[in-house]
Amino acid sequence: MASTIMATYSPLSVTFERGEGAYLWDANNKHYLDAISGIAVCSLGHARPEVAQAIADQAGKLVHTSNLYQIDLQQKLADKLCELSGLDEVFFSNSGTEANEAAIKLARLYASKKNISNPEIVVMESSFHGRTLAALSATGNTKIQQGFEPLVSGFIRVPYNDFDAIEALVKTNPNIVAVLVEPVQGEGGVNIPADDYLTKISQLCDQQDWLFMLDEIQTGMCRTGKWFAFQHQHIKPDVMTLAKALGNGVPIGACMASGRAKGVFTAGTHGSTFGGNPLACRAALAVIDVMQTMQLDKVASSLGTYLVDEFTKQLSIEGITSIRGKGLMIGIELEKDCAELVGLALQQGVLINVTANKVVRLLPPLILTTEQADELINTVSSLIKQFIST
Ligand SMILES: *Cc1c(COP(=O)(O)O)cnc(C)c1O
């Protein structure tokens, strides 16, 4: 029978009925260890009681009023995010791509204030920024762009982790106003740049009066072992986008600004009906509270090191190109395409992801126990060994 759902996804043939912590249960009561967390969203695991209670309580009080009125919970969440990041102000959206859309609009408005009428934003190869038109135009993947031309103009693409390529643009492209980059590329294959890459970009942006814009939609909220990945260096972005783990599954995104980017958006320049509604903000406040109480930044850091070390012990074999990670963003790169591993792992009761064809990507919840980490290491390592040998 033809599906009434548009065919944009190719889901695996499994439906989950409930979850608890790092586990999900399907309709036959089989359980699965979730090492992908709904794509880096459910960082506190499933059915986290503090978050569930906050959502239920808020749903019983007030879900939505619109931004025609002040929203105290939105103000509280903005204050909290500014305190944690050191940035100055926040615009709330409902998804990652919308947060990036806001960032791109902010850069355009910043350009317009500087009387640059043909602004350009530097973006990276193999980047991912979302599926709305401007975000997919910024994305470095032709498969995502195919058929949607004409793309939004004003993006210049350079290789990732190549600072010199950005610096070289100073002479040739006088209309650059911003650089948009992921601190670690997620969809692109868990690509971790050189330690000084972001610092150099940040310094160049300062020199050139460009906006240094970080897409932390996947790397933010403790995922890489810091609240935000930029905090691994002594730098601060002018613009940072968040989404994924911010609401632990309740849709919410954020575009944050500081320094040169502060005050660019003024009344009437951007908006969203749902953005920052009481329900989403209440959920995000509960998420932050748990993350702070449990110090999940530090947990992600040490657990990530443990996982990479153990995988390295088990998988230092022919057929593996690299094992890398930053906190609980982990990539195991094979020599050959390995998309089949997703289905094989599912049969074994483990949820994993393969991205960039050859990279097994693991994004387990930050509340993973050591026992669960060992279960993950053992199952995934033997699956990969078997897969390589066949
Ligand atoms: C997931 C993701 C997005 C898009 O977020 P959506 O909520 O799917 O729109 C953008 N950038 C990065 C780095 C992401 O990982």
Coordinates of C-alpha atoms and ligand atoms in Angstrom, one line a residue:
M1 CA 0.0 0.0 0.0
A2 CA 1.3 3.4 -0.9
S3 CA 2.4 5.4 2.2
T4 CA 0.5 8.6 3.1
I5 CA 3.8 9.9 4.5
M6 CA 6.0 11.7 1.9
A7 CA 8.9 9.5 0.9
T8 CA 11.6 11.8 2.3
Y9 CA 12.9 9.2 4.7
S10 CA 13.8 5.5 4.5
P11 CA 13.2 4.3 8.0
L12 CA 14.4 1.0 9.3
S13 CA 11.5 -1.4 9.9
V14 CA 11.3 -1.0 13.7
T15 CA 8.9 1.1 15.8
F16 CA 9.8 1.9 19.4
E17 CA 7.1 2.1 22.0
R18 CA 8.9 3.3 25.0
G19 CA 12.3 4.2 26.3
E20 CA 14.1 4.6 29.6
G21 CA 17.6 6.0 29.9
A22 CA 19.9 4.5 27.2
Y23 CA 17.4 1.8 26.2
L24 CA 14.4 1.7 23.8
W25 CA 11.8 -1.1 23.6
D26 CA 10.0 -2.1 20.4
A27 CA 6.5 -3.5 19.9
N28 CA 7.7 -7.0 20.7
N29 CA 9.3 -5.9 23.9
K30 CA 12.8 -6.4 22.5
H31 CA 15.2 -3.8 24.0
Y32 CA 17.9 -1.8 22.2
L33 CA 20.9 0.1 23.5
D34 CA 20.5 3.5 21.9
A35 CA 23.9 4.8 20.8
I36 CA 22.6 7.5 18.5
S37 CA 20.2 9.3 20.9
G38 CA 17.7 10.3 18.2
I39 CA 20.7 12.0 16.4
A40 CA 22.3 13.7 19.3
V41 CA 19.0 14.9 20.7
C42 CA 18.2 12.8 23.7
S43 CA 21.4 13.4 25.5
L44 CA 19.7 12.7 28.9
G45 CA 18.4 9.4 27.6
H46 CA 14.7 8.6 27.1
A47 CA 11.9 9.5 29.5
R48 CA 14.2 11.4 31.8
P49 CA 11.9 12.0 34.9
E50 CA 12.9 15.6 35.6
V51 CA 12.3 16.6 32.0
A52 CA 9.1 14.5 31.7
Q53 CA 7.7 16.2 34.9
A54 CA 8.6 19.6 33.7
I55 CA 6.9 19.1 30.3
A56 CA 3.8 17.6 32.0
D57 CA 3.6 20.3 34.6
Q58 CA 4.0 23.1 31.9
A59 CA 1.5 21.4 29.6
G60 CA -1.1 21.6 32.3
K61 CA -0.3 25.3 32.9
L62 CA 0.5 27.0 29.6
V63 CA 1.9 25.7 26.3
H64 CA 1.9 28.7 24.1
T65 CA 1.0 32.4 24.0
S66 CA 3.2 33.7 21.1
N67 CA 5.8 36.4 21.1
L68 CA 3.2 39.1 21.2
Y69 CA 3.6 38.8 24.9
Q70 CA 6.5 38.5 27.3
I71 CA 7.5 35.0 28.1
D72 CA 9.2 34.6 31.5
L73 CA 10.5 31.1 30.8
Q74 CA 12.1 32.3 27.6
Q75 CA 13.9 35.1 29.4
K76 CA 15.0 32.6 32.1
L77 CA 16.4 30.3 29.4
A78 CA 18.1 33.1 27.5
D79 CA 19.8 34.2 30.7
K80 CA 20.9 30.7 31.4
L81 CA 22.3 30.1 27.9
C82 CA 24.2 33.5 28.1
E83 CA 25.6 32.6 31.5
L84 CA 26.8 29.2 30.3
S85 CA 28.3 30.4 27.0
G86 CA 29.4 34.0 27.7
L87 CA 27.4 35.2 24.7
D88 CA 25.0 38.1 25.0
E89 CA 21.6 37.5 23.5
V90 CA 19.4 34.7 22.0
F91 CA 16.7 34.3 19.4
F92 CA 14.7 31.1 19.8
S93 CA 13.6 28.9 16.9
N94 CA 12.1 25.4 16.6
S95 CA 14.9 23.5 14.9
G96 CA 18.5 23.6 13.9
T97 CA 18.0 24.7 10.4
E98 CA 15.9 27.6 11.6
A99 CA 18.6 28.6 14.0
N100 CA 21.1 28.7 11.1
E101 CA 18.6 30.5 8.9
A102 CA 18.6 33.2 11.7
A103 CA 22.4 33.2 11.7
I104 CA 22.5 33.7 8.0
K105 CA 19.9 36.5 8.1
L106 CA 21.9 38.1 10.9
A107 CA 25.0 38.0 8.7
R108 CA 23.1 39.6 5.8
L109 CA 21.7 42.3 8.1
Y110 CA 25.2 43.0 9.5
A111 CA 26.4 43.4 5.9
S112 CA 23.6 45.7 5.0
K113 CA 24.5 47.9 8.0
K114 CA 28.1 48.0 6.7
N115 CA 26.7 49.0 3.2
I116 CA 28.0 45.7 1.7
S117 CA 25.3 44.9 -0.9
N118 CA 26.6 41.6 -2.1
P119 CA 27.7 39.9 1.1
E120 CA 29.5 36.5 1.1
I121 CA 29.6 33.9 3.9
V122 CA 32.5 31.5 3.9
V123 CA 31.3 27.9 4.4
M124 CA 33.0 24.5 4.4
E125 CA 33.1 21.4 2.3
S126 CA 31.3 18.4 3.8
S127 CA 29.5 20.6 6.2
F128 CA 25.8 20.2 7.2
H129 CA 23.6 23.1 8.2
G130 CA 20.1 21.9 7.6
R131 CA 17.5 21.5 4.9
T132 CA 15.8 24.9 4.5
L133 CA 16.9 26.8 1.4
A134 CA 19.6 29.0 2.8
A135 CA 20.8 26.3 5.1
L136 CA 21.1 23.7 2.4
S137 CA 22.9 26.3 0.2
A138 CA 25.4 26.6 3.0
T139 CA 25.7 22.9 3.3
G140 CA 28.7 21.2 1.6
N141 CA 26.9 18.2 0.1
T142 CA 25.6 18.3 -3.5
K143 CA 23.2 15.4 -2.8
I144 CA 21.3 17.7 -0.4
Q145 CA 21.3 20.5 -3.0
Q146 CA 20.4 18.5 -6.1
G147 CA 17.1 19.6 -7.7
F148 CA 16.7 22.6 -5.5
E149 CA 18.5 25.1 -7.7
P150 CA 18.7 28.0 -7.9
L151 CA 20.5 27.9 -4.5
V152 CA 20.7 30.9 -2.3
S153 CA 23.7 32.9 -3.4
G154 CA 26.4 34.5 -1.3
F155 CA 28.3 31.4 0.0
I156 CA 31.9 30.7 -0.8
R157 CA 33.1 27.2 0.0
V158 CA 36.6 26.1 1.1
P159 CA 37.9 22.7 2.4
Y160 CA 37.3 22.0 6.1
N161 CA 40.3 22.2 8.5
D162 CA 42.2 24.4 6.0
F163 CA 42.7 27.8 7.6
D164 CA 45.0 29.0 4.7
A165 CA 42.1 28.6 2.3
I166 CA 40.1 31.0 4.3
E167 CA 42.9 33.5 4.7
A168 CA 43.6 33.4 1.0
L169 CA 40.1 34.8 0.4
V170 CA 40.9 38.1 2.2
K171 CA 42.7 39.4 -1.0
T172 CA 40.2 38.1 -3.5
N173 CA 36.8 38.5 -1.8
P174 CA 36.2 42.0 -0.3
N175 CA 32.5 41.2 0.4
I176 CA 33.0 38.5 3.0
V177 CA 31.1 39.3 6.1
A178 CA 31.1 36.0 8.0
V179 CA 32.6 32.5 8.4
L180 CA 30.1 29.7 9.3
V181 CA 31.7 26.5 10.6
E182 CA 31.0 23.4 12.7
P183 CA 33.5 22.9 15.5
V184 CA 33.4 19.1 14.7
Q185 CA 31.6 18.1 11.5
G186 CA 28.9 15.6 12.5
E187 CA 27.0 14.5 9.4
G188 CA 30.2 15.0 7.4
G189 CA 31.8 12.1 9.2
V190 CA 32.9 13.2 12.7
N191 CA 35.7 15.3 11.3
I192 CA 37.8 16.9 14.0
P193 CA 39.9 19.8 12.9
A194 CA 43.4 20.8 14.1
D195 CA 43.5 22.3 17.7
D196 CA 44.3 25.8 16.4
Y197 CA 41.8 25.8 13.5
L198 CA 39.0 27.6 15.2
T199 CA 41.3 30.0 17.1
K200 CA 42.9 31.1 13.8
I201 CA 39.5 31.6 12.2
S202 CA 38.4 33.6 15.2
Q203 CA 41.5 35.8 15.1
L204 CA 41.0 36.4 11.3
C205 CA 37.4 37.3 11.8
D206 CA 38.5 39.9 14.5
Q207 CA 41.0 41.4 12.1
Q208 CA 38.6 41.5 9.2
D209 CA 35.5 42.5 11.1
W210 CA 33.8 39.3 9.9
L211 CA 31.3 37.4 12.1
F212 CA 32.7 34.2 13.5
M213 CA 29.7 31.9 13.4
L214 CA 29.7 28.4 14.9
D215 CA 27.1 25.8 14.2
E216 CA 27.0 24.0 17.5
I217 CA 23.7 22.3 16.8
Q218 CA 25.3 18.9 17.2
T219 CA 28.4 19.8 19.3
G220 CA 26.7 22.0 21.9
M221 CA 25.1 21.1 25.2
C222 CA 28.0 19.0 26.7
R223 CA 28.2 16.6 23.7
T224 CA 32.0 17.1 23.1
G225 CA 33.0 17.3 26.8
K226 CA 32.4 21.1 27.2
W227 CA 29.1 22.9 27.4
F228 CA 29.9 24.2 23.9
A229 CA 32.7 22.9 21.7
F230 CA 34.3 26.4 21.3
Q231 CA 35.1 26.2 25.0
H232 CA 37.9 23.7 24.3
Q233 CA 39.8 26.8 23.1
H234 CA 40.1 30.3 24.5
I235 CA 37.8 31.8 22.0
K236 CA 34.2 33.1 21.7
P237 CA 32.0 33.1 18.6
D238 CA 30.1 36.2 17.5
V239 CA 27.2 33.9 16.6
M240 CA 26.4 30.4 17.8
T241 CA 23.5 28.1 16.8
L242 CA 22.1 25.4 19.0
A243 CA 19.2 22.9 18.7
K244 CA 19.4 19.1 19.0
A245 CA 20.0 18.3 22.7
L246 CA 18.6 21.6 24.0
G247 CA 15.2 20.2 24.6
N248 CA 16.0 16.5 24.9
G249 CA 13.5 15.9 22.1
V250 CA 11.1 18.8 22.6
P251 CA 11.8 20.9 19.4
I252 CA 13.7 24.1 20.2
G253 CA 16.7 25.9 18.6
A254 CA 18.6 29.0 19.4
C255 CA 20.7 31.5 17.6
M256 CA 23.0 33.4 20.0
A257 CA 25.0 36.5 19.4
S258 CA 27.6 38.6 21.1
G259 CA 30.3 41.2 20.2
R260 CA 29.9 42.6 16.7
A261 CA 26.7 40.5 16.2
K262 CA 24.9 41.9 19.2
G263 CA 22.0 44.2 18.5
V264 CA 21.9 43.5 14.8
F265 CA 18.4 42.0 15.0
T266 CA 15.9 44.7 16.0
A267 CA 12.1 44.7 16.3
G268 CA 10.4 43.3 13.2
T269 CA 13.6 41.9 11.5
H270 CA 13.0 38.3 12.4
G271 CA 10.4 36.2 14.1
S272 CA 8.7 32.8 14.7
T273 CA 5.2 31.9 15.9
F274 CA 6.3 29.0 18.1
G275 CA 9.8 30.1 18.8
G276 CA 10.7 30.1 22.5
N277 CA 7.2 29.1 23.7
P278 CA 6.7 28.3 27.4
L279 CA 6.6 24.5 26.9
A280 CA 9.9 24.3 24.9
C281 CA 11.7 26.7 27.2
R282 CA 10.5 24.8 30.3
A283 CA 11.9 21.6 28.8
A284 CA 15.2 23.2 28.0
L285 CA 15.5 24.7 31.5
A286 CA 15.0 21.2 32.9
V287 CA 17.6 19.8 30.6
I288 CA 20.2 22.4 31.6
D289 CA 19.4 21.8 35.2
V290 CA 20.1 18.0 35.0
M291 CA 23.2 18.6 32.9
Q292 CA 24.6 21.0 35.5
T293 CA 23.7 18.9 38.4
M294 CA 25.2 15.8 36.9
Q295 CA 28.2 17.7 35.4
L296 CA 27.6 16.0 32.1
D297 CA 30.2 18.0 30.3
K298 CA 32.9 16.3 32.4
V299 CA 31.1 12.9 32.1
A300 CA 31.0 13.2 28.3
S301 CA 34.7 14.0 28.3
S302 CA 35.9 11.1 30.4
L303 CA 33.4 8.6 29.0
G304 CA 34.4 9.7 25.5
T305 CA 38.0 9.1 26.2
Y306 CA 37.2 5.6 27.6
L307 CA 35.2 4.7 24.5
V308 CA 37.8 5.8 22.1
D309 CA 40.6 4.0 24.1
E310 CA 38.6 0.8 24.3
F311 CA 37.6 0.8 20.6
T312 CA 41.2 1.5 19.7
K313 CA 42.3 -1.6 21.7
Q314 CA 39.7 -3.8 20.1
L315 CA 39.9 -2.4 16.6
S316 CA 43.5 -1.8 15.8
I317 CA 43.1 -4.0 12.8
E318 CA 43.3 -4.0 9.0
G319 CA 40.3 -2.4 7.5
I320 CA 39.9 0.4 10.0
T321 CA 41.2 3.8 8.8
S322 CA 40.7 5.8 12.0
I323 CA 39.0 5.9 15.4
R324 CA 38.4 9.4 16.6
G325 CA 36.2 11.3 19.0
K326 CA 35.5 14.5 20.9
G327 CA 33.6 13.7 24.0
L328 CA 30.7 11.5 23.1
M329 CA 30.8 12.3 19.4
I330 CA 32.7 9.2 18.1
G331 CA 33.6 8.1 14.6
I332 CA 35.1 4.7 13.5
E333 CA 36.1 5.0 9.9
L334 CA 36.4 1.9 7.8
E335 CA 38.2 1.3 4.5
K336 CA 35.0 0.2 2.8
D337 CA 31.4 1.4 2.7
C338 CA 29.6 0.1 5.8
A339 CA 26.0 1.3 5.7
E340 CA 24.9 -2.4 6.2
L341 CA 26.3 -2.2 9.8
V342 CA 23.2 -0.2 10.9
G343 CA 20.9 -3.1 10.1
L344 CA 23.2 -5.7 11.6
A345 CA 23.6 -3.8 14.8
L346 CA 19.8 -3.4 15.0
Q347 CA 19.4 -7.2 14.9
Q348 CA 21.9 -7.3 17.8
G349 CA 19.9 -4.8 19.7
V350 CA 22.2 -1.7 19.3
L351 CA 21.3 1.5 17.5
I352 CA 24.2 3.0 15.6
N353 CA 24.5 5.3 12.6
V354 CA 26.7 5.4 9.5
T355 CA 27.5 8.7 7.9
A356 CA 29.8 9.7 5.0
N357 CA 29.4 6.1 3.8
K358 CA 32.3 4.7 5.7
V359 CA 32.1 6.2 9.2
V360 CA 30.3 4.4 12.1
R361 CA 29.0 7.4 14.1
L362 CA 28.2 6.9 17.8
L363 CA 26.3 9.6 19.7
P364 CA 25.3 7.8 22.9
P365 CA 23.3 9.6 25.6
L366 CA 25.6 11.4 28.1
I367 CA 24.0 9.4 31.0
L368 CA 25.4 6.1 29.6
T369 CA 26.8 3.9 32.4
T370 CA 30.2 2.2 32.2
E371 CA 28.4 -1.2 31.9
Q372 CA 26.4 0.2 29.0
A373 CA 29.6 1.6 27.5
D374 CA 31.2 -1.9 27.7
E375 CA 28.1 -3.4 26.1
L376 CA 28.4 -0.9 23.2
I377 CA 32.1 -1.4 22.8
N378 CA 31.8 -5.2 22.7
T379 CA 28.8 -5.5 20.4
V380 CA 30.0 -2.8 17.9
S381 CA 33.6 -4.1 17.9
S382 CA 32.7 -7.7 17.1
L383 CA 30.2 -6.6 14.5
I384 CA 32.8 -4.5 12.8
K385 CA 35.4 -7.3 13.0
Q386 CA 33.0 -9.7 11.4
F387 CA 31.9 -7.2 8.8
I388 CA 35.5 -6.5 7.8
S389 CA 36.4 -10.1 7.5
T390 CA 33.5 -10.9 5.1
Ligands
LIG1 C1 21.2 18.4 12.8 C2 22.0 19.6 12.3 C3 21.4 20.7 11.7 C4 19.9 20.8 11.3 O1 19.1 20.7 12.4 P1 17.5 20.4 12.2 O2 16.9 20.5 13.6 O3 17.5 19.0 11.6 O4 17.0 21.4 11.3 C5 22.2 21.8 11.4 N1 23.5 21.8 11.7 C6 24.1 20.7 12.3 C7 25.6 20.8 12.6 C8 23.4 19.6 12.6 O5 24.0 18.5 13.2

